[in-house]
Amino acid sequence: MNWKKALTLSVFFAIGVFLFVKLMDMVEDKSELFNYMSSAPIWAISMTFTMGFLAIVSRGYRWVLLIEPLGYKASGFRAVCAVAFGYFANTFVPRSGEVARCAALNSTDDIPVNKLLGTVITERVVDLIMLFLFMSIALVTNYDAVISLFGKIKRPDSSGFQNYIIVFVIAIILIVFMIRSAKTSNHPIQKKIVEFVLGIGKGIKSVLLMKRRIAFIFHTFFIWIMYFLMSYGLFISMDGSRGIGIFESVWVMVSGGFGMVFPAPGGIGSYQWAVTLGFESLGYDQLVGVSVGNVVWLTQTGMIIIVGTLGYFFLAAFRMSLKKSTPE
């Protein structure tokens, strides 16, 4: 990691910690916060842990379905381990998990990293669609709460937005021009760039060539149902939020999802803040949002660290067995 990346990571980590500390400072009665957090029953914490783990397992097997049309056969178990390791990497270095899990599976199943990255991009597109689906459900069923929350967010002026569109269009044109010119070039670096970009494109197209689309759709919905249930169990069992409804819970889950978009390591600070805003927009006390957000974040972070560590060691052990079985 170079100094620029290290500086960027440090800045976002500092912002995340600042958000968390600021949110905690807003809570006047710390003992009451501890009581609220302590009200989380073991069964709900176990449910959150388990549902989060099942989502990772399902992601691993869904990834195998995306890889198959590329002509490669990946191990389901090792794909799950790679996904778990990717989540582990994201906890400490935001946005590093996508590359980390591709590199991990490449080292064990010998599938090109660029093609794996293409499948991961496809996953992100599908996840974005699912996020908007849940967001639509939240909007329809909690219209007043959604408007209340988004009313607090300052919208960018139209001229600034237009500038972003212009820059985006110019960037696309330049990328297309560079690829087309590089195809006719004999320069080895340019050829590698073209191969890498085309590999990503093939990975994205893999979903169109998929034979087991029904299984892919099943895993996609299963993953997002697990995301909902891993929060819902704590929502309905902790002091202050026990009366929350299913659709209200969907809105708080979506709010927390937007908090995780912020590139703070593991979503520290930003997740708790987003969940708190979600609860407040529904009329709940700030203390409720902070306590529930803390318990969900702590449980999920603990699960990711445990499962990600195990995934890394399983992959490392398999790589060692490959080296022993390969004649020198």
Tab-separated table of C-alpha atoms in Angstrom:
chain	number	residue	atom	x	y	z
A	1	MET	CA	0.000	0.000	0.000
A	2	ASN	CA	1.486	3.355	-1.057
A	3	TRP	CA	1.354	6.484	1.067
A	4	LYS	CA	-1.566	7.998	-0.884
A	5	LYS	CA	-3.789	4.973	-0.259
A	6	ALA	CA	-2.675	4.854	3.352
A	7	LEU	CA	-3.506	8.554	3.757
A	8	THR	CA	-6.936	8.102	2.139
A	9	LEU	CA	-7.693	5.120	4.367
A	10	SER	CA	-6.591	7.043	7.444
A	11	VAL	CA	-8.806	10.003	6.536
A	12	PHE	CA	-11.924	7.873	6.043
A	13	PHE	CA	-11.172	5.904	9.205
A	14	ALA	CA	-10.809	9.166	11.117
A	15	ILE	CA	-14.119	10.426	9.689
A	16	GLY	CA	-15.832	7.167	10.665
A	17	VAL	CA	-14.474	7.332	14.201
A	18	PHE	CA	-15.447	11.007	14.391
A	19	LEU	CA	-19.028	10.165	13.359
A	20	PHE	CA	-19.185	7.398	15.956
A	21	VAL	CA	-17.753	9.565	18.745
A	22	LYS	CA	-20.014	12.472	17.771
A	23	LEU	CA	-23.061	10.211	17.825
A	24	MET	CA	-22.100	8.792	21.212
A	25	ASP	CA	-21.554	12.318	22.579
A	26	MET	CA	-25.126	13.157	21.596
A	27	VAL	CA	-26.357	10.438	23.959
A	28	GLU	CA	-26.720	12.100	27.345
A	29	ASP	CA	-27.448	9.003	29.440
A	30	LYS	CA	-24.686	6.478	28.695
A	31	SER	CA	-25.945	4.044	31.332
A	32	GLU	CA	-29.354	3.982	29.665
A	33	LEU	CA	-27.653	3.300	26.319
A	34	PHE	CA	-25.826	0.354	27.878
A	35	ASN	CA	-29.131	-0.951	29.286
A	36	TYR	CA	-30.747	-0.725	25.859
A	37	MET	CA	-27.839	-2.576	24.240
A	38	SER	CA	-27.861	-5.205	27.001
A	39	SER	CA	-31.532	-5.902	26.269
A	40	ALA	CA	-30.568	-7.717	23.062
A	41	PRO	CA	-31.360	-11.413	23.732
A	42	ILE	CA	-28.882	-14.148	22.890
A	43	TRP	CA	-31.265	-15.718	20.375
A	44	ALA	CA	-31.477	-12.454	18.391
A	45	ILE	CA	-27.701	-11.970	18.412
A	46	SER	CA	-27.264	-15.595	17.303
A	47	MET	CA	-29.855	-15.030	14.580
A	48	THR	CA	-27.995	-11.943	13.335
A	49	PHE	CA	-24.708	-13.842	13.312
A	50	THR	CA	-26.199	-16.880	11.551
A	51	MET	CA	-28.165	-14.963	8.911
A	52	GLY	CA	-25.104	-12.881	8.066
A	53	PHE	CA	-23.050	-16.049	7.698
A	54	LEU	CA	-25.690	-17.711	5.484
A	55	ALA	CA	-25.680	-14.623	3.233
A	56	ILE	CA	-21.918	-15.057	2.748
A	57	VAL	CA	-22.355	-18.769	1.949
A	58	SER	CA	-25.093	-17.986	-0.565
A	59	ARG	CA	-22.911	-15.277	-2.137
A	60	GLY	CA	-20.137	-17.806	-2.621
A	61	TYR	CA	-22.364	-20.310	-4.415
A	62	ARG	CA	-24.001	-17.553	-6.475
A	63	TRP	CA	-20.508	-16.505	-7.561
A	64	VAL	CA	-19.864	-20.041	-8.846
A	65	LEU	CA	-22.975	-19.703	-11.024
A	66	LEU	CA	-21.551	-16.506	-12.558
A	67	ILE	CA	-18.182	-18.132	-13.205
A	68	GLU	CA	-19.543	-21.214	-15.004
A	69	PRO	CA	-20.430	-19.450	-18.330
A	70	LEU	CA	-16.808	-18.293	-18.571
A	71	GLY	CA	-15.717	-21.900	-19.011
A	72	TYR	CA	-14.205	-22.370	-15.548
A	73	LYS	CA	-15.326	-24.620	-12.706
A	74	ALA	CA	-14.778	-23.146	-9.261
A	75	SER	CA	-15.098	-24.965	-5.953
A	76	GLY	CA	-18.187	-23.805	-4.037
A	77	PHE	CA	-16.426	-24.161	-0.698
A	78	ARG	CA	-13.377	-22.169	-1.801
A	79	ALA	CA	-15.623	-19.520	-3.394
A	80	VAL	CA	-17.382	-19.110	-0.030
A	81	CYS	CA	-14.007	-18.837	1.725
A	82	ALA	CA	-12.864	-16.212	-0.808
A	83	VAL	CA	-16.056	-14.169	-0.330
A	84	ALA	CA	-15.633	-14.358	3.454
A	85	PHE	CA	-12.023	-13.197	3.109
A	86	GLY	CA	-13.198	-10.349	0.863
A	87	TYR	CA	-15.605	-9.138	3.544
A	88	PHE	CA	-12.776	-9.412	6.075
A	89	ALA	CA	-10.527	-7.242	3.870
A	90	ASN	CA	-13.301	-4.643	3.446
A	91	THR	CA	-13.594	-4.360	7.222
A	92	PHE	CA	-10.096	-2.929	7.408
A	93	VAL	CA	-9.482	-1.479	3.923
A	94	PRO	CA	-12.710	-0.248	2.242
A	95	ARG	CA	-13.295	-1.386	-1.356
A	96	SER	CA	-10.373	-3.832	-1.188
A	97	GLY	CA	-12.529	-6.919	-0.712
A	98	GLU	CA	-13.581	-7.237	-4.356
A	99	VAL	CA	-9.987	-7.514	-5.555
A	100	ALA	CA	-8.916	-9.570	-2.521
A	101	ARG	CA	-11.489	-12.293	-3.064
A	102	CYS	CA	-10.729	-12.488	-6.802
A	103	ALA	CA	-7.009	-12.814	-6.088
A	104	ALA	CA	-7.740	-15.459	-3.435
A	105	LEU	CA	-9.837	-17.632	-5.778
A	106	ASN	CA	-7.318	-17.131	-8.574
A	107	SER	CA	-4.583	-18.544	-6.327
A	108	THR	CA	-6.550	-21.731	-5.610
A	109	ASP	CA	-8.705	-22.358	-8.715
A	110	ASP	CA	-6.523	-20.677	-11.363
A	111	ILE	CA	-9.251	-18.449	-12.827
A	112	PRO	CA	-8.050	-15.141	-14.376
A	113	VAL	CA	-8.500	-12.206	-11.996
A	114	ASN	CA	-9.861	-9.868	-14.680
A	115	LYS	CA	-12.684	-12.272	-15.537
A	116	LEU	CA	-13.464	-12.759	-11.860
A	117	LEU	CA	-13.619	-8.979	-11.453
A	118	GLY	CA	-16.152	-8.879	-14.276
A	119	THR	CA	-18.417	-11.273	-12.381
A	120	VAL	CA	-18.035	-9.177	-9.223
A	121	ILE	CA	-19.099	-6.077	-11.163
A	122	THR	CA	-22.149	-8.039	-12.325
A	123	GLU	CA	-22.895	-8.871	-8.690
A	124	ARG	CA	-22.712	-5.204	-7.757
A	125	VAL	CA	-25.163	-4.287	-10.518
A	126	VAL	CA	-27.599	-6.974	-9.312
A	127	ASP	CA	-27.188	-5.826	-5.695
A	128	LEU	CA	-27.895	-2.247	-6.755
A	129	ILE	CA	-31.135	-3.419	-8.372
A	130	MET	CA	-32.107	-5.257	-5.163
A	131	LEU	CA	-31.286	-2.190	-3.079
A	132	PHE	CA	-33.592	-0.090	-5.233
A	133	LEU	CA	-36.281	-2.776	-4.924
A	134	PHE	CA	-36.131	-2.653	-1.130
A	135	MET	CA	-35.899	1.129	-1.319
A	136	SER	CA	-39.076	1.195	-3.393
A	137	ILE	CA	-40.863	-0.965	-0.834
A	138	ALA	CA	-39.653	1.359	1.934
A	139	LEU	CA	-40.755	4.423	-0.028
A	140	VAL	CA	-44.263	3.110	-0.648
A	141	THR	CA	-44.816	1.864	2.907
A	142	ASN	CA	-43.001	4.619	4.827
A	143	TYR	CA	-43.400	7.635	2.563
A	144	ASP	CA	-43.439	10.247	5.339
A	145	ALA	CA	-40.346	8.779	7.031
A	146	VAL	CA	-38.394	8.626	3.759
A	147	ILE	CA	-39.261	12.233	2.893
A	148	SER	CA	-38.323	13.280	6.435
A	149	LEU	CA	-34.877	11.719	6.148
A	150	PHE	CA	-34.043	12.838	2.620
A	151	GLY	CA	-35.306	16.312	3.413
A	152	LYS	CA	-32.282	16.694	5.671
A	153	ILE	CA	-29.861	15.940	2.837
A	154	LYS	CA	-28.691	18.909	0.797
A	155	ARG	CA	-29.148	18.281	-2.904
A	156	PRO	CA	-26.373	19.312	-5.305
A	157	ASP	CA	-27.118	22.287	-7.548
A	158	SER	CA	-28.125	21.448	-11.103
A	159	SER	CA	-25.029	23.031	-12.655
A	160	GLY	CA	-22.748	20.840	-10.524
A	161	PHE	CA	-24.731	17.765	-11.534
A	162	GLN	CA	-24.473	18.711	-15.215
A	163	ASN	CA	-20.708	19.053	-14.862
A	164	TYR	CA	-20.509	15.516	-13.451
A	165	ILE	CA	-22.513	14.226	-16.447
A	166	ILE	CA	-20.187	15.993	-18.913
A	167	VAL	CA	-17.062	14.597	-17.226
A	168	PHE	CA	-18.600	11.101	-17.190
A	169	VAL	CA	-19.436	11.218	-20.920
A	170	ILE	CA	-15.942	12.500	-21.818
A	171	ALA	CA	-14.378	9.735	-19.700
A	172	ILE	CA	-16.428	7.057	-21.509
A	173	ILE	CA	-15.425	8.453	-24.914
A	174	LEU	CA	-11.738	8.486	-23.935
A	175	ILE	CA	-11.888	4.912	-22.609
A	176	VAL	CA	-13.531	3.653	-25.820
A	177	PHE	CA	-10.956	5.534	-27.943
A	178	MET	CA	-8.044	4.116	-25.908
A	179	ILE	CA	-9.348	0.549	-26.215
A	180	ARG	CA	-9.909	0.817	-29.965
A	181	SER	CA	-6.446	2.285	-30.560
A	182	ALA	CA	-4.785	-0.214	-28.249
A	183	LYS	CA	-6.304	-3.153	-30.164
A	184	THR	CA	-4.149	-2.290	-33.186
A	185	SER	CA	-1.050	-1.573	-31.099
A	186	ASN	CA	1.819	-3.998	-30.587
A	187	HIS	CA	2.853	-2.404	-27.308
A	188	PRO	CA	2.774	-5.155	-24.604
A	189	ILE	CA	1.418	-2.865	-21.853
A	190	GLN	CA	-1.429	-1.619	-24.060
A	191	LYS	CA	-2.261	-5.203	-25.024
A	192	LYS	CA	-2.453	-6.224	-21.369
A	193	ILE	CA	-4.771	-3.291	-20.628
A	194	VAL	CA	-7.084	-4.342	-23.481
A	195	GLU	CA	-7.060	-7.978	-22.336
A	196	PHE	CA	-7.879	-6.893	-18.787
A	197	VAL	CA	-10.785	-4.648	-19.846
A	198	LEU	CA	-12.187	-7.264	-22.246
A	199	GLY	CA	-11.936	-9.872	-19.494
A	200	ILE	CA	-14.071	-7.686	-17.238
A	201	GLY	CA	-16.588	-7.332	-20.066
A	202	LYS	CA	-16.786	-11.120	-20.458
A	203	GLY	CA	-17.384	-11.467	-16.738
A	204	ILE	CA	-20.297	-9.016	-16.904
A	205	LYS	CA	-21.803	-10.856	-19.886
A	206	SER	CA	-21.639	-14.148	-17.974
A	207	VAL	CA	-25.043	-13.540	-16.393
A	208	LEU	CA	-26.625	-13.433	-19.895
A	209	LEU	CA	-25.072	-16.798	-20.760
A	210	MET	CA	-25.973	-18.414	-17.452
A	211	LYS	CA	-27.752	-21.771	-17.693
A	212	ARG	CA	-28.872	-21.859	-14.065
A	213	ARG	CA	-30.675	-18.510	-13.938
A	214	ILE	CA	-33.334	-19.766	-11.522
A	215	ALA	CA	-30.657	-20.754	-9.000
A	216	PHE	CA	-29.009	-17.353	-9.433
A	217	ILE	CA	-32.299	-15.538	-8.799
A	218	PHE	CA	-32.975	-17.757	-5.763
A	219	HIS	CA	-29.580	-16.982	-4.231
A	220	THR	CA	-30.023	-13.263	-4.925
A	221	PHE	CA	-33.348	-13.069	-3.080
A	222	PHE	CA	-32.080	-15.387	-0.338
A	223	ILE	CA	-29.083	-13.112	0.306
A	224	TRP	CA	-31.254	-10.028	0.684
A	225	ILE	CA	-33.812	-11.810	2.836
A	226	MET	CA	-30.926	-12.801	5.111
A	227	TYR	CA	-29.801	-9.157	5.215
A	228	PHE	CA	-33.268	-8.202	6.364
A	229	LEU	CA	-33.657	-10.985	8.938
A	230	MET	CA	-30.235	-10.401	10.501
A	231	SER	CA	-31.427	-6.910	11.471
A	232	TYR	CA	-35.098	-7.679	12.037
A	233	GLY	CA	-34.421	-10.139	14.865
A	234	LEU	CA	-32.728	-7.424	16.903
A	235	PHE	CA	-35.223	-4.736	15.882
A	236	ILE	CA	-38.172	-6.651	17.340
A	237	SER	CA	-36.423	-7.901	20.472
A	238	MET	CA	-34.541	-4.918	21.900
A	239	ASP	CA	-35.968	-2.388	24.346
A	240	GLY	CA	-37.499	0.622	22.641
A	241	SER	CA	-37.955	-0.940	19.200
A	242	ARG	CA	-40.031	-4.041	19.985
A	243	GLY	CA	-43.159	-2.587	18.388
A	244	ILE	CA	-41.546	-1.921	15.022
A	245	GLY	CA	-43.348	-3.331	11.965
A	246	ILE	CA	-41.949	-5.336	9.077
A	247	PHE	CA	-42.083	-2.493	6.543
A	248	GLU	CA	-40.642	-0.019	9.040
A	249	SER	CA	-37.800	-2.486	9.567
A	250	VAL	CA	-37.224	-2.581	5.802
A	251	TRP	CA	-36.767	1.195	5.828
A	252	VAL	CA	-34.269	1.090	8.707
A	253	MET	CA	-32.382	-1.733	6.948
A	254	VAL	CA	-32.180	0.343	3.743
A	255	SER	CA	-31.008	3.346	5.766
A	256	GLY	CA	-28.225	1.257	7.281
A	257	GLY	CA	-27.312	0.016	3.789
A	258	PHE	CA	-26.725	3.597	2.653
A	259	GLY	CA	-24.545	4.084	5.731
A	260	MET	CA	-22.381	1.147	4.658
A	261	VAL	CA	-21.759	2.835	1.283
A	262	PHE	CA	-19.562	5.410	3.035
A	263	PRO	CA	-15.949	4.155	2.702
A	264	ALA	CA	-15.148	4.040	6.417
A	265	PRO	CA	-13.509	0.738	7.472
A	266	GLY	CA	-16.321	-1.695	8.264
A	267	GLY	CA	-18.871	1.127	8.089
A	268	ILE	CA	-17.848	2.275	11.567
A	269	GLY	CA	-19.738	5.384	12.594
A	270	SER	CA	-21.557	5.836	9.290
A	271	TYR	CA	-23.675	2.691	9.767
A	272	GLN	CA	-24.743	3.575	13.310
A	273	TRP	CA	-25.529	7.132	12.233
A	274	ALA	CA	-27.623	5.988	9.249
A	275	VAL	CA	-29.595	3.485	11.371
A	276	THR	CA	-30.206	6.169	13.997
A	277	LEU	CA	-31.536	8.560	11.336
A	278	GLY	CA	-33.771	5.784	10.035
A	279	PHE	CA	-35.274	5.174	13.473
A	280	GLU	CA	-35.645	8.888	14.151
A	281	SER	CA	-37.505	9.413	10.867
A	282	LEU	CA	-40.019	6.831	12.122
A	283	GLY	CA	-40.499	8.733	15.370
A	284	TYR	CA	-38.267	6.615	17.626
A	285	ASP	CA	-35.967	8.099	20.229
A	286	GLN	CA	-32.354	8.650	19.222
A	287	LEU	CA	-31.227	6.333	21.999
A	288	VAL	CA	-33.074	3.438	20.354
A	289	GLY	CA	-31.344	3.934	17.010
A	290	VAL	CA	-27.880	4.242	18.533
A	291	SER	CA	-28.271	1.120	20.680
A	292	VAL	CA	-29.717	-1.072	17.918
A	293	GLY	CA	-27.179	0.198	15.376
A	294	ASN	CA	-24.294	-0.580	17.736
A	295	VAL	CA	-25.466	-4.134	18.474
A	296	VAL	CA	-26.092	-5.008	14.798
A	297	TRP	CA	-22.739	-3.518	13.754
A	298	LEU	CA	-20.789	-5.259	16.534
A	299	THR	CA	-22.413	-8.629	15.821
A	300	GLN	CA	-21.871	-8.443	12.066
A	301	THR	CA	-18.309	-7.150	12.369
A	302	GLY	CA	-17.473	-9.948	14.799
A	303	MET	CA	-18.992	-12.526	12.438
A	304	ILE	CA	-17.054	-11.180	9.450
A	305	ILE	CA	-13.751	-11.210	11.333
A	306	ILE	CA	-14.269	-14.792	12.555
A	307	VAL	CA	-15.562	-16.222	9.264
A	308	GLY	CA	-13.094	-14.190	7.172
A	309	THR	CA	-10.146	-15.401	9.229
A	310	LEU	CA	-11.274	-19.027	8.898
A	311	GLY	CA	-11.780	-18.545	5.161
A	312	TYR	CA	-8.245	-17.201	4.771
A	313	PHE	CA	-6.694	-20.135	6.642
A	314	PHE	CA	-8.719	-22.691	4.651
A	315	LEU	CA	-7.529	-21.118	1.390
A	316	ALA	CA	-3.940	-20.912	2.642
A	317	ALA	CA	-4.044	-24.595	3.658
A	318	PHE	CA	-5.346	-25.560	0.205
A	319	ARG	CA	-2.581	-23.568	-1.503
A	320	MET	CA	0.003	-25.352	0.616
A	321	SER	CA	-1.466	-28.741	-0.330
A	322	LEU	CA	-1.254	-27.744	-4.006
A	323	LYS	CA	2.431	-26.903	-3.653
A	324	LYS	CA	3.143	-30.253	-1.946
A	325	SER	CA	1.309	-32.211	-4.629
A	326	THR	CA	3.012	-30.368	-7.510
A	327	PRO	CA	6.278	-32.077	-8.533
A	328	GLU	CA	9.305	-29.813	-8.732
